[in-house]
Amino acid sequence: MDQMAPLCIFLPSEEATTALGAWFAKRAQIGDTLLLSGPIGAGKSHFARAFIRARLGRAEDVPSPSFTLVQTYQADVEIWHSDLYRLSHPDEVLELGLEEAFSTAICLVEWPDRLGKFVPKQAIWIGFASKSEGRMAEIRFTDRGALRADLVEDWVR
C-alpha cells in the first residue's frame, strides 16, 4: 500500500512527548512496529519509555537498550524495545529475533535504518527532530488509516 501523507506534530515539551507515547500505547496492537528515527537526543528513547510505561500501566525502569540491543516487557501483549545503533549489518536483526517479533509483539525500534530489507511493510515511522524549545514528530503510516484519522482528530489542530 502507498504511504499516506505524513503528519507533523509539534511537541513543545517532554510532557507532550510523553503524552504522544501514551496515546500510541493505548492504541497499538500485536504486529504493530513503530520505527523511531532521529539524531541522538531527539526524543526516541523518551517516547519509547512513555509508551512502555503507559502500556504497562505503571512506573517502570525502562533502560535504553543501547548495549543489550533488545529489552522485552510483558504487558497485555509483549513489547520489544530495540536500539539498533550498534548493529553493523542488517542480517544481525535475525539473530536478535526481531523478524518474528514483528508479527507476534508490539515493537519499538530505534535506529530503524539498520534494519535494511527487514523493515516491516506496515510499520509506522516516527521521526523526531529538535525544533525551537521542543521537538517535531513526523509520523508516516502505510496502513492503519483509522489510527491515522484518530491521531489527526486528537493531535492535529
mmCIF file of N, CA and C in Angstrom, residues 11 21 27 31 48 51 66 71-72 79 87 96-97 101 103 108-109 113 115 123-124 127 129 155:
data_model
loop_
_atom_site.group_PDB
_atom_site.id
_atom_site.type_symbol
_atom_site.label_atom_id
_atom_site.label_comp_id
_atom_site.label_asym_id
_atom_site.label_seq_id
_atom_site.Cartn_x
_atom_site.Cartn_y
_atom_site.Cartn_z
ATOM 1 N N LEU A 11 5.838 19.097 19.400
ATOM 2 C CA LEU A 11 5.805 18.682 20.810
ATOM 3 C C LEU A 11 6.614 19.714 21.591
ATOM 4 N N GLY A 21 3.541 9.341 23.347
ATOM 5 C CA GLY A 21 3.887 7.939 23.584
ATOM 6 C C GLY A 21 2.729 7.187 24.222
ATOM 7 N N ARG A 27 -3.337 2.458 21.786
ATOM 8 C CA ARG A 27 -3.937 2.045 20.524
ATOM 9 C C ARG A 27 -3.153 0.984 19.757
ATOM 10 N N GLY A 31 1.598 -6.933 16.309
ATOM 11 C CA GLY A 31 2.008 -6.780 14.918
ATOM 12 C C GLY A 31 2.351 -5.356 14.539
ATOM 13 N N ALA A 48 9.719 6.059 23.652
ATOM 14 C CA ALA A 48 9.634 4.626 23.923
ATOM 15 C C ALA A 48 9.352 4.362 25.407
ATOM 16 N N PHE A 51 5.739 5.194 26.112
ATOM 17 C CA PHE A 51 4.889 4.158 25.526
ATOM 18 C C PHE A 51 4.861 2.933 26.433
ATOM 19 N N SER A 66 20.609 0.324 24.443
ATOM 20 C CA SER A 66 21.794 0.637 23.632
ATOM 21 C C SER A 66 22.821 -0.486 23.643
ATOM 22 N N GLN A 71 15.197 -5.059 24.747
ATOM 23 C CA GLN A 71 14.574 -5.264 26.059
ATOM 24 C C GLN A 71 13.137 -5.673 25.771
ATOM 25 N N THR A 72 12.618 -6.620 26.519
ATOM 26 C CA THR A 72 11.219 -7.007 26.345
ATOM 27 C C THR A 72 10.450 -6.735 27.633
ATOM 28 N N ILE A 79 6.003 -6.464 24.488
ATOM 29 C CA ILE A 79 6.563 -5.270 23.856
ATOM 30 C C ILE A 79 8.064 -5.484 23.721
ATOM 31 N N LEU A 87 24.360 -2.071 15.542
ATOM 32 C CA LEU A 87 24.403 -3.130 14.536
ATOM 33 C C LEU A 87 25.268 -2.691 13.357
ATOM 34 N N LEU A 96 18.718 -11.326 16.583
ATOM 35 C CA LEU A 96 18.010 -10.744 17.721
ATOM 36 C C LEU A 96 16.597 -11.296 17.874
ATOM 37 N N GLY A 97 16.069 -11.915 16.827
ATOM 38 C CA GLY A 97 14.706 -12.430 16.863
ATOM 39 C C GLY A 97 13.652 -11.411 16.494
ATOM 40 N N ALA A 101 9.306 -11.219 16.068
ATOM 41 C CA ALA A 101 8.609 -10.312 16.982
ATOM 42 C C ALA A 101 7.730 -9.312 16.238
ATOM 43 N N SER A 103 5.650 -9.804 14.087
ATOM 44 C CA SER A 103 4.288 -10.318 13.903
ATOM 45 C C SER A 103 3.649 -10.821 15.197
ATOM 46 N N LEU A 108 9.077 -1.475 19.211
ATOM 47 C CA LEU A 108 9.568 -0.099 19.138
ATOM 48 C C LEU A 108 11.030 -0.208 18.733
ATOM 49 N N VAL A 109 11.382 0.363 17.588
ATOM 50 C CA VAL A 109 12.721 0.192 17.051
ATOM 51 C C VAL A 109 13.388 1.555 16.871
ATOM 52 N N ASP A 113 16.997 2.516 10.420
ATOM 53 C CA ASP A 113 17.766 2.434 9.172
ATOM 54 C C ASP A 113 18.665 1.204 9.169
ATOM 55 N N LEU A 115 17.787 -1.715 9.913
ATOM 56 C CA LEU A 115 17.007 -2.902 9.560
ATOM 57 C C LEU A 115 17.215 -3.338 8.108
ATOM 58 N N ALA A 123 4.880 -0.803 8.866
ATOM 59 C CA ALA A 123 5.390 -0.070 10.034
ATOM 60 C C ALA A 123 4.885 1.368 10.062
ATOM 61 N N ILE A 124 4.865 1.903 11.275
ATOM 62 C CA ILE A 124 4.568 3.316 11.493
ATOM 63 C C ILE A 124 5.906 3.995 11.765
ATOM 64 N N GLY A 127 9.571 10.119 13.052
ATOM 65 C CA GLY A 127 10.858 10.799 13.018
ATOM 66 C C GLY A 127 10.831 11.986 13.961
ATOM 67 N N ALA A 129 12.825 15.429 15.531
ATOM 68 C CA ALA A 129 13.852 16.436 15.267
ATOM 69 C C ALA A 129 13.635 17.607 16.221
ATOM 70 N N TRP A 155 -4.663 15.200 17.757
ATOM 71 C CA TRP A 155 -3.404 15.943 17.860
ATOM 72 C C TRP A 155 -3.211 17.064 16.855
#
